Amino acid sequence: MQDFVRVILEALEDLGYFGVALGLMIEVIPSEIVLAYGGYLVSLGKINVVGAVIAGTIGGTLAQFFLYLMGYYGGRPLLEKYGKFLLIKKSHLDVSERWFNRYGTGVIFGARFIPVVRHAISIPAGIARMPMSKFLFYTTLAIIPWSIFFVYLGIQLGENYENIKEVASPYLQPLGWSFTLLLIVYVALQWVKKRKPAN
């Protein structure tokens, strides 16, 4: 798998910014690796950091929008049948649906930083017919810092960009817990807000 990813990324290298965006739309390649590779290209002087982040944001948003559309038009049966080709398991769908039903549309932003959930959260948003404009807004808002973070780490790692997961892990775990806590607080506040008129 690692050799396959390397071959794909090297094939996209000459495409510059478009290659970074396109790499993110190939769902079988983790976004962290594509963005880190974009950072590696920045370190080589082949692209600049602002362009890499913009390309990462566009590509990442389009990739998630594609999953949203699959949920919107195909529903869960389509994803259960073909999701395996996008490395999306039934367990990913189950967890993502629980999170979306529990935390509502606000989870679209926070879930981008939480393992397992971030990969498939766009699907229940589509199934629930979440407004496209709101979905794209929250998704883009989350993908911007995600892109900045991994492009920066890719610049620091250089040709060792493939080690991105090990390097990023100490940062992502506390970040994931922080966003989980924020989501719980958000839901609690929404619950209190809804109960006030009744009282």
GROMACS .gro file of C-alpha atoms in nm, residues 17-148:
model
  132
   17TYR     CA    1  -0.114   2.253  -0.696
   18PHE     CA    2  -0.364   2.060  -0.905
   19GLY     CA    3  -0.179   1.740  -0.814
   20VAL     CA    4  -0.217   1.815  -0.441
   21ALA     CA    5  -0.591   1.882  -0.483
   22LEU     CA    6  -0.635   1.573  -0.700
   23GLY     CA    7  -0.444   1.356  -0.453
   24LEU     CA    8  -0.688   1.454  -0.180
   25MET     CA    9  -0.980   1.351  -0.398
   26ILE     CA   10  -0.838   0.998  -0.426
   27GLU     CA   11  -1.005   0.867  -0.111
   28VAL     CA   12  -0.776   0.566  -0.073
   29ILE     CA   13  -0.482   0.795   0.011
   30PRO     CA   14  -0.498   0.948   0.362
   31SER     CA   15  -0.523   1.328   0.347
   32GLU     CA   16  -0.240   1.360   0.600
   33ILE     CA   17   0.005   1.197   0.360
   34VAL     CA   18  -0.107   1.402   0.059
   35LEU     CA   19  -0.079   1.730   0.252
   36ALA     CA   20   0.258   1.632   0.397
   37TYR     CA   21   0.373   1.552   0.045
   38GLY     CA   22   0.253   1.898  -0.056
   39GLY     CA   23   0.472   2.037   0.221
   40TYR     CA   24   0.762   1.832   0.088
   41LEU     CA   25   0.708   1.992  -0.256
   42VAL     CA   26   0.714   2.333  -0.085
   43SER     CA   27   1.050   2.244   0.074
   44LEU     CA   28   1.181   2.162  -0.274
   45GLY     CA   29   1.061   2.499  -0.405
   46LYS     CA   30   0.822   2.340  -0.657
   47ILE     CA   31   0.514   2.511  -0.509
   48ASN     CA   32   0.462   2.775  -0.241
   49VAL     CA   33   0.304   2.726   0.101
   50VAL     CA   34  -0.002   2.947   0.042
   51GLY     CA   35  -0.085   2.768  -0.283
   52ALA     CA   36  -0.035   2.429  -0.115
   53VAL     CA   37  -0.281   2.518   0.163
   54ILE     CA   38  -0.536   2.653  -0.086
   55ALA     CA   39  -0.504   2.342  -0.305
   56GLY     CA   40  -0.533   2.124   0.007
   57THR     CA   41  -0.846   2.306   0.120
   58ILE     CA   42  -1.013   2.282  -0.221
   59GLY     CA   43  -0.921   1.915  -0.273
   60GLY     CA   44  -1.017   1.816   0.082
   61THR     CA   45  -1.351   1.995   0.062
   62LEU     CA   46  -1.436   1.841  -0.275
   63ALA     CA   47  -1.346   1.493  -0.146
   64GLN     CA   48  -1.585   1.536   0.148
   65PHE     CA   49  -1.852   1.687  -0.075
   66PHE     CA   50  -1.836   1.374  -0.292
   67LEU     CA   51  -1.906   1.158   0.017
   68TYR     CA   52  -2.186   1.394   0.116
   69LEU     CA   53  -2.346   1.354  -0.229
   70MET     CA   54  -2.317   0.976  -0.204
   71GLY     CA   55  -2.509   0.990   0.123
   72TYR     CA   56  -2.755   1.248  -0.011
   73TYR     CA   57  -2.849   1.062  -0.330
   74GLY     CA   58  -2.755   0.702  -0.255
   75GLY     CA   59  -2.822   0.668   0.115
   76ARG     CA   60  -2.679   0.405   0.345
   77PRO     CA   61  -2.743   0.103   0.115
   78LEU     CA   62  -2.514   0.250  -0.154
   79LEU     CA   63  -2.236   0.314   0.097
   80GLU     CA   64  -2.263  -0.030   0.253
   81LYS     CA   65  -2.230  -0.182  -0.094
   82TYR     CA   66  -1.954   0.036  -0.242
   83GLY     CA   67  -1.797   0.207   0.059
   84LYS     CA   68  -1.526  -0.061   0.081
   85PHE     CA   69  -1.373   0.078  -0.239
   86LEU     CA   70  -1.325   0.408  -0.051
   87LEU     CA   71  -1.190   0.226   0.257
   88ILE     CA   72  -1.512   0.305   0.446
   89LYS     CA   73  -1.629   0.016   0.661
   90LYS     CA   74  -1.976  -0.045   0.805
   91SER     CA   75  -1.831   0.030   1.149
   92HIS     CA   76  -1.720   0.375   1.023
   93LEU     CA   77  -2.075   0.444   0.908
   94ASP     CA   78  -2.221   0.325   1.240
   95VAL     CA   79  -1.993   0.548   1.449
   96SER     CA   80  -2.036   0.849   1.220
   97GLU     CA   81  -2.415   0.819   1.222
   98ARG     CA   82  -2.420   0.799   1.602
   99TRP     CA   83  -2.202   1.110   1.627
  100PHE     CA   84  -2.410   1.304   1.375
  101ASN     CA   85  -2.739   1.209   1.542
  102ARG     CA   86  -2.602   1.294   1.885
  103TYR     CA   87  -2.423   1.621   1.811
  104GLY     CA   88  -2.607   1.752   1.505
  105THR     CA   89  -2.463   1.966   1.225
  106GLY     CA   90  -2.196   2.116   1.455
  107VAL     CA   91  -2.013   1.783   1.444
  108ILE     CA   92  -1.916   1.847   1.081
  109PHE     CA   93  -1.648   2.089   1.199
  110GLY     CA   94  -1.522   1.911   1.511
  111ALA     CA   95  -1.524   1.561   1.365
  112ARG     CA   96  -1.252   1.653   1.115
  113PHE     CA   97  -1.003   1.624   1.402
  114ILE     CA   98  -1.130   1.298   1.552
  115PRO     CA   99  -1.001   0.957   1.428
  116VAL     CA  100  -1.249   0.716   1.261
  117VAL     CA  101  -1.529   0.973   1.263
  118ARG     CA  102  -1.354   1.226   1.038
  119HIS     CA  103  -1.330   0.987   0.744
  120ALA     CA  104  -1.702   0.918   0.712
  121ILE     CA  105  -1.889   1.200   0.890
  122SER     CA  106  -1.992   1.358   0.558
  123ILE     CA  107  -2.205   1.055   0.473
  124PRO     CA  108  -2.467   1.085   0.751
  125ALA     CA  109  -2.476   1.460   0.678
  126GLY     CA  110  -2.584   1.376   0.324
  127ILE     CA  111  -2.830   1.109   0.437
  128ALA     CA  112  -2.987   1.361   0.679
  129ARG     CA  113  -3.016   1.614   0.394
  130MET     CA  114  -2.808   1.872   0.577
  131PRO     CA  115  -2.819   2.195   0.369
  132MET     CA  116  -2.531   2.193   0.120
  133SER     CA  117  -2.429   2.551   0.196
  134LYS     CA  118  -2.399   2.479   0.568
  135PHE     CA  119  -2.214   2.153   0.503
  136LEU     CA  120  -1.962   2.323   0.273
  137PHE     CA  121  -1.914   2.611   0.518
  138TYR     CA  122  -1.835   2.387   0.818
  139THR     CA  123  -1.624   2.151   0.609
  140THR     CA  124  -1.411   2.426   0.456
  141LEU     CA  125  -1.371   2.594   0.795
  142ALA     CA  126  -1.230   2.271   0.940
  143ILE     CA  127  -1.012   2.174   0.644
  144ILE     CA  128  -0.822   2.506   0.639
  145PRO     CA  129  -0.638   2.449   0.972
  146TRP     CA  130  -0.605   2.077   0.888
  147SER     CA  131  -0.427   2.169   0.563
  148ILE     CA  132  -0.205   2.432   0.728
   0.00000   0.00000   0.00000
